[in-house]
mmCIF file of C-alpha atoms and ligand atoms in Angstrom:
data_model
loop_
_atom_site.group_PDB
_atom_site.id
_atom_site.type_symbol
_atom_site.label_atom_id
_atom_site.label_comp_id
_atom_site.label_asym_id
_atom_site.label_seq_id
_atom_site.Cartn_x
_atom_site.Cartn_y
_atom_site.Cartn_z
ATOM 1 C CA MET A 1494 0.000 0.000 0.000
ATOM 2 C CA ARG A 1495 1.270 3.477 -0.865
ATOM 3 C CA ARG A 1496 2.308 5.351 2.263
ATOM 4 C CA LYS A 1497 0.850 8.769 3.054
ATOM 5 C CA ILE A 1498 3.158 11.760 2.797
ATOM 6 C CA ILE A 1499 2.627 15.159 4.421
ATOM 7 C CA ALA A 1500 4.867 18.019 3.264
ATOM 8 C CA VAL A 1501 5.445 20.911 5.674
ATOM 9 C CA ASP A 1502 7.432 23.851 4.327
ATOM 10 C CA GLY A 1503 8.131 27.376 5.475
ATOM 11 C CA PRO A 1504 10.777 29.843 6.584
ATOM 12 C CA ALA A 1505 13.019 29.621 9.674
ATOM 13 C CA ALA A 1506 11.221 29.658 13.047
ATOM 14 C CA SER A 1507 7.765 29.710 11.452
ATOM 15 C CA GLY A 1508 6.714 26.863 13.746
ATOM 16 C CA LYS A 1509 6.888 24.232 11.001
ATOM 17 C CA GLY A 1510 9.148 21.886 12.974
ATOM 18 C CA THR A 1511 6.917 21.911 16.046
ATOM 19 C CA LEU A 1512 3.796 21.393 13.931
ATOM 20 C CA ALA A 1513 5.370 18.650 11.822
ATOM 21 C CA ARG A 1514 6.468 16.782 14.968
ATOM 22 C CA ARG A 1515 3.010 17.138 16.526
ATOM 23 C CA LEU A 1516 1.314 15.935 13.347
ATOM 24 C CA ALA A 1517 3.697 12.968 13.159
ATOM 25 C CA ALA A 1518 2.845 12.006 16.755
ATOM 26 C CA HIS A 1519 -0.895 12.434 16.067
ATOM 27 C CA PHE A 1520 -0.914 10.194 12.963
ATOM 28 C CA ASP A 1521 1.909 7.911 14.195
ATOM 29 C CA TYR A 1522 3.927 8.741 11.077
ATOM 30 C CA ALA A 1523 7.703 8.906 10.717
ATOM 31 C CA TYR A 1524 9.185 12.410 10.834
ATOM 32 C CA LEU A 1525 12.174 13.849 8.966
ATOM 33 C CA ASP A 1526 13.593 17.301 9.667
ATOM 34 C CA THR A 1527 15.285 17.921 6.295
ATOM 35 C CA GLY A 1528 16.838 21.172 7.555
ATOM 36 C CA ALA A 1529 18.978 19.024 9.861
ATOM 37 C CA LEU A 1530 20.503 17.346 6.786
ATOM 38 C CA TYR A 1531 21.654 20.691 5.360
ATOM 39 C CA ARG A 1532 22.820 21.755 8.823
ATOM 40 C CA ALA A 1533 24.838 18.524 9.146
ATOM 41 C CA VAL A 1534 26.478 19.084 5.754
ATOM 42 C CA ALA A 1535 27.419 22.629 6.813
ATOM 43 C CA LEU A 1536 28.749 21.516 10.207
ATOM 44 C CA ASN A 1537 30.883 18.785 8.637
ATOM 45 C CA VAL A 1538 32.329 21.354 6.211
ATOM 46 C CA ILE A 1539 33.172 23.751 9.062
ATOM 47 C CA ARG A 1540 34.665 20.968 11.196
ATOM 48 C CA LYS A 1541 36.925 20.038 8.293
ATOM 49 C CA GLY A 1542 38.310 23.568 8.506
ATOM 50 C CA CYS A 1543 36.566 24.772 5.337
ATOM 51 C CA VAL A 1544 34.120 27.646 4.823
ATOM 52 C CA PRO A 1545 30.472 26.865 3.892
ATOM 53 C CA GLY A 1546 30.960 28.558 0.518
ATOM 54 C CA ASP A 1547 33.628 25.984 -0.429
ATOM 55 C CA THR A 1548 31.602 24.136 -3.064
ATOM 56 C CA SER A 1549 33.732 21.032 -3.410
ATOM 57 C CA ALA A 1550 33.950 20.540 0.379
ATOM 58 C CA ALA A 1551 30.162 20.969 0.643
ATOM 59 C CA VAL A 1552 29.424 18.522 -2.181
ATOM 60 C CA GLU A 1553 31.802 15.961 -0.684
ATOM 61 C CA ALA A 1554 30.175 16.359 2.757
ATOM 62 C CA ALA A 1555 26.715 15.924 1.208
ATOM 63 C CA GLN A 1556 27.738 12.821 -0.749
ATOM 64 C CA ASN A 1557 29.157 11.262 2.422
ATOM 65 C CA LEU A 1558 26.404 12.316 4.803
ATOM 66 C CA ASP A 1559 25.640 9.647 7.391
ATOM 67 C CA MET A 1560 22.142 10.109 8.799
ATOM 68 C CA ALA A 1561 23.139 8.262 12.000
ATOM 69 C CA GLN A 1562 25.434 11.189 12.838
ATOM 70 C CA LEU A 1563 22.350 13.367 13.446
ATOM 71 C CA ASP A 1564 21.471 11.433 16.599
ATOM 72 C CA ALA A 1565 24.826 11.921 18.372
ATOM 73 C CA PRO A 1566 24.012 14.361 21.248
ATOM 74 C CA GLU A 1567 27.000 16.720 20.858
ATOM 75 C CA PHE A 1568 26.573 16.872 17.060
ATOM 76 C CA ALA A 1569 22.808 17.401 17.410
ATOM 77 C CA ARG A 1570 23.376 20.334 19.790
ATOM 78 C CA SER A 1571 25.840 21.991 17.425
ATOM 79 C CA LEU A 1572 23.335 21.608 14.583
ATOM 80 C CA ARG A 1573 20.903 23.965 16.310
ATOM 81 C CA THR A 1574 23.131 27.058 16.624
ATOM 82 C CA ALA A 1575 22.400 30.247 14.676
ATOM 83 C CA GLN A 1576 25.821 29.978 13.028
ATOM 84 C CA THR A 1577 25.075 26.476 11.704
ATOM 85 C CA GLY A 1578 21.658 27.635 10.409
ATOM 86 C CA LEU A 1579 23.243 30.401 8.399
ATOM 87 C CA ALA A 1580 25.993 28.100 7.112
ATOM 88 C CA ALA A 1581 23.297 25.559 6.142
ATOM 89 C CA SER A 1582 21.575 28.112 3.924
ATOM 90 C CA ILE A 1583 24.891 28.693 2.128
ATOM 91 C CA VAL A 1584 25.564 25.002 1.378
ATOM 92 C CA ALA A 1585 21.861 24.512 0.520
ATOM 93 C CA ALA A 1586 22.119 26.975 -2.367
ATOM 94 C CA GLU A 1587 24.534 24.617 -4.150
ATOM 95 C CA PRO A 1588 22.601 22.414 -6.647
ATOM 96 C CA GLU A 1589 25.006 19.451 -6.299
ATOM 97 C CA VAL A 1590 24.546 19.462 -2.510
ATOM 98 C CA ARG A 1591 20.770 19.348 -2.979
ATOM 99 C CA ALA A 1592 21.053 16.587 -5.589
ATOM 100 C CA ALA A 1593 23.239 14.487 -3.265
ATOM 101 C CA ILE A 1594 20.618 14.345 -0.499
ATOM 102 C CA LEU A 1595 17.432 14.370 -2.593
ATOM 103 C CA GLN A 1596 17.140 10.601 -2.956
ATOM 104 C CA ALA A 1597 17.491 9.900 0.775
ATOM 105 C CA GLN A 1598 14.626 12.323 1.478
ATOM 106 C CA ARG A 1599 12.381 10.768 -1.191
ATOM 107 C CA GLN A 1600 13.138 7.297 0.090
ATOM 108 C CA PHE A 1601 12.198 8.333 3.618
ATOM 109 C CA GLY A 1602 8.822 9.501 2.273
ATOM 110 C CA GLU A 1603 8.197 6.416 0.142
ATOM 111 C CA THR A 1604 9.379 3.811 2.659
ATOM 112 C CA PRO A 1605 9.204 5.388 6.105
ATOM 113 C CA PRO A 1606 11.260 3.633 8.806
ATOM 114 C CA ASP A 1607 9.839 1.327 11.501
ATOM 115 C CA GLY A 1608 6.982 0.180 9.271
ATOM 116 C CA LYS A 1609 5.116 3.471 9.732
ATOM 117 C CA GLN A 1610 2.088 4.040 7.499
ATOM 118 C CA GLY A 1611 3.154 7.542 6.527
ATOM 119 C CA ALA A 1612 5.856 10.172 6.692
ATOM 120 C CA ILE A 1613 6.019 13.867 7.437
ATOM 121 C CA LEU A 1614 8.932 15.822 6.013
ATOM 122 C CA ASP A 1615 9.584 19.443 6.874
ATOM 123 C CA GLY A 1616 11.813 21.833 4.983
ATOM 124 C CA ARG A 1617 11.720 24.444 2.241
ATOM 125 C CA ASP A 1618 11.119 22.461 -0.958
ATOM 126 C CA ILE A 1619 9.244 19.347 0.156
ATOM 127 C CA GLY A 1620 5.919 20.240 -1.500
ATOM 128 C CA THR A 1621 7.549 21.622 -4.652
ATOM 129 C CA THR A 1622 10.521 19.318 -5.307
ATOM 130 C CA VAL A 1623 11.127 16.455 -2.877
ATOM 131 C CA CYS A 1624 7.555 15.114 -2.673
ATOM 132 C CA PRO A 1625 5.471 16.991 -5.256
ATOM 133 C CA ASN A 1626 2.815 14.237 -5.030
ATOM 134 C CA ALA A 1627 2.403 14.517 -1.252
ATOM 135 C CA ASP A 1628 -1.117 13.786 0.029
ATOM 136 C CA ALA A 1629 -1.240 17.028 2.000
ATOM 137 C CA LYS A 1630 0.927 20.128 1.860
ATOM 138 C CA LEU A 1631 1.242 22.949 4.358
ATOM 139 C CA PHE A 1632 3.227 26.156 4.012
ATOM 140 C CA ILE A 1633 3.748 27.579 7.495
ATOM 141 C CA THR A 1634 4.724 31.186 7.912
ATOM 142 C CA ALA A 1635 4.834 34.009 10.483
ATOM 143 C CA ARG A 1636 5.978 37.635 10.512
ATOM 144 C CA ALA A 1637 9.792 37.974 10.590
ATOM 145 C CA GLN A 1638 9.740 39.867 13.924
ATOM 146 C CA VAL A 1639 7.675 37.109 15.567
ATOM 147 C CA ARG A 1640 9.953 34.411 14.164
ATOM 148 C CA ALA A 1641 13.039 36.249 15.397
ATOM 149 C CA GLU A 1642 11.593 36.518 18.922
ATOM 150 C CA ARG A 1643 10.807 32.796 18.991
ATOM 151 C CA ARG A 1644 14.269 31.820 17.762
ATOM 152 C CA TRP A 1645 16.017 34.271 20.105
ATOM 153 C CA LYS A 1646 14.199 32.804 23.128
ATOM 154 C CA GLU A 1647 15.302 29.305 22.047
ATOM 155 C CA LEU A 1648 18.950 30.239 21.537
ATOM 156 C CA VAL A 1649 19.731 32.869 24.201
ATOM 157 C CA GLY A 1650 20.108 30.236 26.953
ATOM 158 C CA GLU A 1651 23.100 28.765 25.102
ATOM 159 C CA ASP A 1652 24.517 32.063 23.871
ATOM 160 C CA LYS A 1653 24.086 35.014 26.245
ATOM 161 C CA GLU A 1654 25.677 37.439 23.768
ATOM 162 C CA LEU A 1655 22.999 36.832 21.161
ATOM 163 C CA THR A 1656 20.741 39.853 20.567
ATOM 164 C CA LEU A 1657 17.246 39.903 19.083
ATOM 165 C CA ALA A 1658 18.484 42.293 16.382
ATOM 166 C CA ASN A 1659 21.169 39.792 15.328
ATOM 167 C CA VAL A 1660 18.662 36.946 15.165
ATOM 168 C CA LEU A 1661 16.266 39.065 13.071
ATOM 169 C CA ALA A 1662 19.093 39.999 10.690
ATOM 170 C CA ASP A 1663 20.110 36.313 10.357
ATOM 171 C CA ILE A 1664 16.528 35.255 9.694
ATOM 172 C CA GLU A 1665 16.054 37.920 7.039
ATOM 173 C CA ALA A 1666 19.356 36.989 5.359
ATOM 174 C CA ARG A 1667 18.371 33.320 5.412
ATOM 175 C CA ASP A 1668 14.870 34.022 4.021
ATOM 176 C CA ALA A 1669 16.377 36.029 1.167
ATOM 177 C CA ARG A 1670 18.948 33.349 0.328
ATOM 178 C CA ASP A 1671 16.449 30.467 0.601
ATOM 179 C CA ALA A 1672 13.760 32.189 -1.489
ATOM 180 C CA GLY A 1673 16.201 33.669 -3.998
ATOM 181 C CA ARG A 1674 18.343 30.660 -4.944
ATOM 182 C CA ALA A 1675 18.000 29.188 -8.431
ATOM 183 C CA THR A 1676 17.569 25.524 -7.421
ATOM 184 C CA ALA A 1677 14.507 24.468 -5.419
ATOM 185 C CA PRO A 1678 13.903 27.868 -3.786
ATOM 186 C CA MET A 1679 11.672 28.122 -0.726
ATOM 187 C CA LYS A 1680 8.215 28.615 -2.210
ATOM 188 C CA GLN A 1681 4.634 27.736 -1.391
ATOM 189 C CA ALA A 1682 3.517 24.908 -3.697
ATOM 190 C CA GLU A 1683 0.413 25.814 -5.712
ATOM 191 C CA ASP A 1684 -1.601 23.132 -3.928
ATOM 192 C CA ALA A 1685 -0.247 23.882 -0.419
ATOM 193 C CA HIS A 1686 -2.402 25.344 2.357
ATOM 194 C CA LEU A 1687 -0.980 28.554 3.833
ATOM 195 C CA LEU A 1688 -0.987 28.853 7.637
ATOM 196 C CA ASP A 1689 0.251 32.029 9.351
ATOM 197 C CA THR A 1690 1.131 31.225 12.981
ATOM 198 C CA SER A 1691 2.080 34.817 14.010
ATOM 199 C CA ASP A 1692 -0.905 35.297 16.305
ATOM 200 C CA LEU A 1693 -1.595 31.672 17.225
ATOM 201 C CA SER A 1694 -0.569 29.647 20.281
ATOM 202 C CA ILE A 1695 1.029 26.255 19.597
ATOM 203 C CA GLU A 1696 -2.305 24.564 20.404
ATOM 204 C CA GLU A 1697 -4.232 26.858 18.047
ATOM 205 C CA ALA A 1698 -1.673 26.380 15.277
ATOM 206 C CA PHE A 1699 -1.785 22.603 15.704
ATOM 207 C CA ALA A 1700 -5.596 22.546 15.548
ATOM 208 C CA ALA A 1701 -5.510 24.677 12.387
ATOM 209 C CA ALA A 1702 -2.818 22.489 10.771
ATOM 210 C CA LEU A 1703 -4.728 19.316 11.602
ATOM 211 C CA ALA A 1704 -7.943 20.717 10.109
ATOM 212 C CA LEU A 1705 -6.077 21.622 6.898
ATOM 213 C CA VAL A 1706 -4.476 18.170 6.624
ATOM 214 C CA ASN A 1707 -7.777 16.401 7.257
ATOM 215 C CA GLY A 1708 -9.312 18.708 4.640
HETATM 216 O O1 C5P B 1002 14.818 24.356 8.753
HETATM 217 P P1 C5P B 1002 16.201 24.781 9.171
HETATM 218 O O2 C5P B 1002 16.268 26.163 9.704
HETATM 219 O O3 C5P B 1002 16.868 23.793 10.065
HETATM 220 O O4 C5P B 1002 17.040 24.753 7.800
HETATM 221 C C1 C5P B 1002 18.373 25.210 7.718
HETATM 222 C C2 C5P B 1002 18.658 25.641 6.290
HETATM 223 O O5 C5P B 1002 18.668 24.487 5.449
HETATM 224 C C3 C5P B 1002 17.619 26.570 5.664
HETATM 225 O O6 C5P B 1002 17.878 27.945 5.913
HETATM 226 C C4 C5P B 1002 17.717 26.246 4.192
HETATM 227 O O7 C5P B 1002 18.731 26.991 3.566
HETATM 228 C C5 C5P B 1002 18.142 24.801 4.158
HETATM 229 N N1 C5P B 1002 17.051 23.898 3.799
HETATM 230 C C6 C5P B 1002 16.745 23.748 2.467
HETATM 231 N N2 C5P B 1002 15.808 22.850 2.079
HETATM 232 C C7 C5P B 1002 15.154 22.116 2.980
HETATM 233 C C8 C5P B 1002 15.414 22.277 4.361
HETATM 234 C C9 C5P B 1002 16.371 23.202 4.750
HETATM 235 O O8 C5P B 1002 17.316 24.421 1.619
HETATM 236 N N3 C5P B 1002 14.261 21.209 2.569
#
């Protein structure tokens, strides 16, 4: 039987990760945070002593990406920093990096692990490129100021120097790079439902997302 696929896209700190995880728990589907794959490529490039704009280092890191690495606690923590997010958006603009990890994402959707009956993938291009035939598509957004406040609250515990203004500037730079790149730019798929979470609590956003998925 064909497995169900739900695509959840949107900009940084829009709430898409939280909603995708909640939806996965609700339906008992497998969940893949595709942003973590680009973050892992970027982190491996940096740890090799290269800059994220080094195309050949980024392509090599993408071709050798080991998904198991994402579960190692120290690596997983380093994935979440603002610096890694920004570096991820630089490696993600490289078409060969995207091509190298496309198949693994599609395979996750088509044959989700642990015998699950469906998969939820969140990212920027799931509804448009990775799983264009997904059964349901959401594009989650929120005003940039609201997203910056959410992300700042998440990150300030780890990095006391971080200011809200810096986080907002990073988010705006990332939005521009992700929406402006030539290959698989961040974009709402024509058949995706738009959900703006700016003025919603997590519970309200989840209820709205669930109603859209259940159609
Ligand atoms: O979602 P997250 O903030 O973890 O994503 C980090 C970066 O990875 C994004 O800014 C984007 O450049 C890239 N990305 C992407 N396509 C995806 C998921 C993430 O280009 N499907």
